[in-house]
PDB file of C-alpha atoms in Angstrom:
ATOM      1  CA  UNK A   1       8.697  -5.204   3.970  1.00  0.00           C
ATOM      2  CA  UNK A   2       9.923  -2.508   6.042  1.00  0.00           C
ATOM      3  CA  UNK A   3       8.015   0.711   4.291  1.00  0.00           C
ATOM      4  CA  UNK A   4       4.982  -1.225   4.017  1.00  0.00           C
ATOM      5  CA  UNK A   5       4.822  -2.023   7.555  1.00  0.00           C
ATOM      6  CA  UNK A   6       5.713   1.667   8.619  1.00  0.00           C
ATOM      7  CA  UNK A   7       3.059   2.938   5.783  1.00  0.00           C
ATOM      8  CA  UNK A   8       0.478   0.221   7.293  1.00  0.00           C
ATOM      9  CA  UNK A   9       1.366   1.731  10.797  1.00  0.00           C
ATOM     10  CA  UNK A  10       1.243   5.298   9.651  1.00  0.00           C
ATOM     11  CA  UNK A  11      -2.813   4.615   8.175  1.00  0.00           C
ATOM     12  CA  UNK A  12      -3.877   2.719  11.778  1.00  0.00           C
ATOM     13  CA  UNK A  13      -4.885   6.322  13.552  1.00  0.00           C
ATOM     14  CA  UNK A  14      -7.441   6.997  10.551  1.00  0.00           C
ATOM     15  CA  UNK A  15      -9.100   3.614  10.326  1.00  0.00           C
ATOM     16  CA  UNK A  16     -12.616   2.610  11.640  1.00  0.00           C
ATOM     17  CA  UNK A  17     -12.054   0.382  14.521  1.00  0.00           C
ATOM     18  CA  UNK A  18     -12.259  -3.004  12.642  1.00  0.00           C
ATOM     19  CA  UNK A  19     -10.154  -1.949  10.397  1.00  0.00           C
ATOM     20  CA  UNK A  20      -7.387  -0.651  12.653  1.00  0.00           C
ATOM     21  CA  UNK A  21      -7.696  -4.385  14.782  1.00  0.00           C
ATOM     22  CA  UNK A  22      -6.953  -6.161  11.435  1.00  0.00           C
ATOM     23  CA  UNK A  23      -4.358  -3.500  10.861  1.00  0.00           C
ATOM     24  CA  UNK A  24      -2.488  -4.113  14.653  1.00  0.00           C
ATOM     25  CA  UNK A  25      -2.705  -8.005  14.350  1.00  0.00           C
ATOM     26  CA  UNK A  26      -0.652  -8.094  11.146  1.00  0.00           C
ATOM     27  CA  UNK A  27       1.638  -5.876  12.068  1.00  0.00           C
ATOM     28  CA  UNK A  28       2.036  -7.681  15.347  1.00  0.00           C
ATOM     29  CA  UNK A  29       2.564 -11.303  13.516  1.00  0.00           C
ATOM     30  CA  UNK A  30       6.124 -11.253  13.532  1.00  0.00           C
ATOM     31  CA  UNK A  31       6.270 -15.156  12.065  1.00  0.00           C
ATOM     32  CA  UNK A  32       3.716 -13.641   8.904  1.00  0.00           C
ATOM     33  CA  UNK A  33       6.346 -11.320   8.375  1.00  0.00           C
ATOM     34  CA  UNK A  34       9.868 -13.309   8.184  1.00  0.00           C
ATOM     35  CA  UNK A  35       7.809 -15.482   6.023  1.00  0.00           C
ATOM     36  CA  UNK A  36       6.488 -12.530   3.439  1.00  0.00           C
ATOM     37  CA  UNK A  37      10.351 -11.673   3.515  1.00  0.00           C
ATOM     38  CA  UNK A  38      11.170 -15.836   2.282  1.00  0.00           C
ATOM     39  CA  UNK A  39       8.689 -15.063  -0.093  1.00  0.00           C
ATOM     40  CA  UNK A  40      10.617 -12.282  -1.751  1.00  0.00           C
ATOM     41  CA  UNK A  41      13.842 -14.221  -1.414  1.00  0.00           C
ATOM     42  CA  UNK A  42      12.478 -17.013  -3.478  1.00  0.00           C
ATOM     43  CA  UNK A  43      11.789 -14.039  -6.299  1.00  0.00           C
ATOM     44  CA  UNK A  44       7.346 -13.861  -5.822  1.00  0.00           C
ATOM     45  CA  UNK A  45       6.000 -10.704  -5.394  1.00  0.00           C
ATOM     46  CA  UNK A  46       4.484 -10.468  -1.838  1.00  0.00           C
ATOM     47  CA  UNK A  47       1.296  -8.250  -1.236  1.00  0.00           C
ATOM     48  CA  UNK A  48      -0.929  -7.123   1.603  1.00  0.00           C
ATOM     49  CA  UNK A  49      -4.514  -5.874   1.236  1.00  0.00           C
ATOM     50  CA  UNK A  50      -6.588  -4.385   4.183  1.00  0.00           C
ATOM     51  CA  UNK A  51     -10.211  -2.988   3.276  1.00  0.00           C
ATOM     52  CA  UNK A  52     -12.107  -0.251   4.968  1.00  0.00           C
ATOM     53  CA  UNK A  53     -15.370   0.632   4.838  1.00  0.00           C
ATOM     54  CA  UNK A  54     -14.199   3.897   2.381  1.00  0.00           C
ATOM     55  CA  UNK A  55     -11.460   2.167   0.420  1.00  0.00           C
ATOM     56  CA  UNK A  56      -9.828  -0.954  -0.351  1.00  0.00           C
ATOM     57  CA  UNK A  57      -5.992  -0.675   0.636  1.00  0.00           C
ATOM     58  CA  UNK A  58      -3.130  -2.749  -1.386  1.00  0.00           C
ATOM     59  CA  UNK A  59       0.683  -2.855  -0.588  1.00  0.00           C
ATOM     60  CA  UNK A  60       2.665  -4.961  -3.437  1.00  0.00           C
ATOM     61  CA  UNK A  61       6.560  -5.649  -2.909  1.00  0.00           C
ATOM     62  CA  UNK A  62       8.359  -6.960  -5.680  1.00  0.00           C
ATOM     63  CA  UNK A  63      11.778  -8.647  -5.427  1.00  0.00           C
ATOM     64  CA  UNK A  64      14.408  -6.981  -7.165  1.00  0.00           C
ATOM     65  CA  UNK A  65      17.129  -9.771  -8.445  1.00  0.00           C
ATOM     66  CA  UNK A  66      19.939  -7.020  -9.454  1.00  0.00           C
ATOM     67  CA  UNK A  67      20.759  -3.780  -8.619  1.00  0.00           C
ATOM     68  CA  UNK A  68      23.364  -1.331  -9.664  1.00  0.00           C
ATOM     69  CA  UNK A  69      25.899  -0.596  -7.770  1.00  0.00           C
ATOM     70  CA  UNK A  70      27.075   2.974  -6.975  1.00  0.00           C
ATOM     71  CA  UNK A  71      27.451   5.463  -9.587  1.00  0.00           C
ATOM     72  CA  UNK A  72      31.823   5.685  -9.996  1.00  0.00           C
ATOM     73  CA  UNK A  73      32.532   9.323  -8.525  1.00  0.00           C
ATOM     74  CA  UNK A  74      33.375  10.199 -12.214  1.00  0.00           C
ATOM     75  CA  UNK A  75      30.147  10.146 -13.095  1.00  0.00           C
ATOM     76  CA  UNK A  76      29.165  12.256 -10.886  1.00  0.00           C
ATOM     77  CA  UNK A  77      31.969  15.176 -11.467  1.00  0.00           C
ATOM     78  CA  UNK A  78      31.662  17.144 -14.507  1.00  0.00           C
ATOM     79  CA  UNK A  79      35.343  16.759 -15.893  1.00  0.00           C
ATOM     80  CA  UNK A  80      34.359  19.406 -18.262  1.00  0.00           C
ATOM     81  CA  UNK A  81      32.958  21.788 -17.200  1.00  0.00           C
ATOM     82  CA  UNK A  82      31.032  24.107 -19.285  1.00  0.00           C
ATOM     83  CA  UNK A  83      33.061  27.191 -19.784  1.00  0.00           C
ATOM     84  CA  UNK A  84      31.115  31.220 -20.616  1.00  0.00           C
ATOM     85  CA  UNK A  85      32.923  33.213 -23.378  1.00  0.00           C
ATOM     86  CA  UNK A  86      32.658  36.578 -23.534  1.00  0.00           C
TER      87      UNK A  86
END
Protein backbone atom coordinates (compact mmCIF):
# COMPACT_ATOMS: atom_id res chain seq x y z
CA UNK A 1 0.00 0.00 0.00
CA UNK A 2 2.84 2.11 0.73
CA UNK A 3 4.20 2.89 -3.10
CA UNK A 4 0.79 3.35 -4.21
CA UNK A 5 0.02 5.91 -1.75
CA UNK A 6 3.45 7.77 -2.34
CA UNK A 7 2.83 7.28 -6.35
CA UNK A 8 -0.93 8.64 -5.71
CA UNK A 9 0.76 11.57 -3.74
CA UNK A 10 3.49 12.12 -6.25
CA UNK A 11 0.45 12.61 -9.35
CA UNK A 12 -1.75 15.21 -6.88
CA UNK A 13 0.42 18.50 -8.17
CA UNK A 14 -0.61 17.61 -11.93
CA UNK A 15 -4.28 16.89 -11.46
CA UNK A 16 -7.28 19.20 -12.35
CA UNK A 17 -8.71 20.34 -9.15
CA UNK A 18 -11.46 17.63 -8.79
CA UNK A 19 -9.29 15.27 -9.37
CA UNK A 20 -6.58 16.25 -6.89
CA UNK A 21 -9.72 16.61 -3.96
CA UNK A 22 -10.60 12.93 -4.69
CA UNK A 23 -6.90 12.29 -4.72
CA UNK A 24 -6.26 14.15 -0.93
CA UNK A 25 -9.44 12.49 0.64
CA UNK A 26 -8.18 8.96 -0.01
CA UNK A 27 -5.04 9.47 0.90
CA UNK A 28 -6.24 11.16 4.04
CA UNK A 29 -8.72 8.05 5.00
CA UNK A 30 -6.46 6.40 7.21
CA UNK A 31 -9.41 3.64 8.29
CA UNK A 32 -9.77 2.95 4.02
CA UNK A 33 -6.31 2.20 4.21
CA UNK A 34 -5.66 -0.40 7.25
CA UNK A 35 -8.62 -1.98 5.70
CA UNK A 36 -7.10 -2.24 1.86
CA UNK A 37 -4.02 -3.67 3.89
CA UNK A 38 -6.75 -6.66 5.66
CA UNK A 39 -7.66 -7.06 2.29
CA UNK A 40 -4.26 -8.19 1.12
CA UNK A 41 -3.77 -10.21 4.27
CA UNK A 42 -6.77 -12.29 3.51
CA UNK A 43 -4.84 -13.02 -0.09
CA UNK A 44 -7.48 -10.47 -2.65
CA UNK A 45 -5.85 -8.27 -4.76
CA UNK A 46 -6.66 -4.65 -3.63
CA UNK A 47 -6.92 -1.80 -6.32
CA UNK A 48 -7.47 1.94 -6.51
CA UNK A 49 -8.72 3.83 -9.58
CA UNK A 50 -8.89 7.72 -9.78
CA UNK A 51 -10.04 9.27 -13.27
CA UNK A 52 -9.11 12.57 -14.74
CA UNK A 53 -10.45 14.36 -17.28
CA UNK A 54 -7.13 13.15 -19.64
CA UNK A 55 -6.75 9.62 -18.30
CA UNK A 56 -8.16 7.02 -16.25
CA UNK A 57 -5.57 6.09 -13.39
CA UNK A 58 -5.38 2.33 -11.84
CA UNK A 59 -3.10 1.12 -8.93
CA UNK A 60 -3.47 -2.90 -8.42
CA UNK A 61 -1.59 -4.59 -5.34
CA UNK A 62 -1.45 -8.14 -5.28
CA UNK A 63 -0.64 -10.22 -2.18
CA UNK A 64 2.32 -12.19 -2.42
CA UNK A 65 1.85 -15.58 -0.16
CA UNK A 66 5.77 -16.63 -0.36
CA UNK A 67 8.80 -15.09 -0.91
CA UNK A 68 12.36 -16.19 -1.12
CA UNK A 69 14.49 -15.61 1.26
CA UNK A 70 18.00 -14.14 0.75
CA UNK A 71 20.22 -15.40 -1.83
CA UNK A 72 23.12 -17.71 0.53
CA UNK A 73 26.39 -15.46 0.11
CA UNK A 74 27.65 -18.43 -2.05
CA UNK A 75 25.61 -17.62 -4.58
CA UNK A 76 26.61 -14.58 -4.86
CA UNK A 77 30.65 -15.23 -4.89
CA UNK A 78 32.04 -16.71 -7.90
CA UNK A 79 34.05 -19.70 -6.27
CA UNK A 80 35.54 -20.07 -9.62
CA UNK A 81 36.52 -17.63 -11.00
CA UNK A 82 37.16 -17.46 -14.60
CA UNK A 83 40.84 -17.61 -15.14
CA UNK A 84 42.79 -15.77 -18.82
CA UNK A 85 45.51 -18.02 -20.36
CA UNK A 86 47.98 -16.71 -22.25
Amino acid sequence: MTWIRESVRGLTPRLDRDAFHRAWAWLGDHRGAEAAVQTLRRGQPYAYELGTHAARWRWTAYPVSVLPGPLPLCHLLNEHPVGSHA
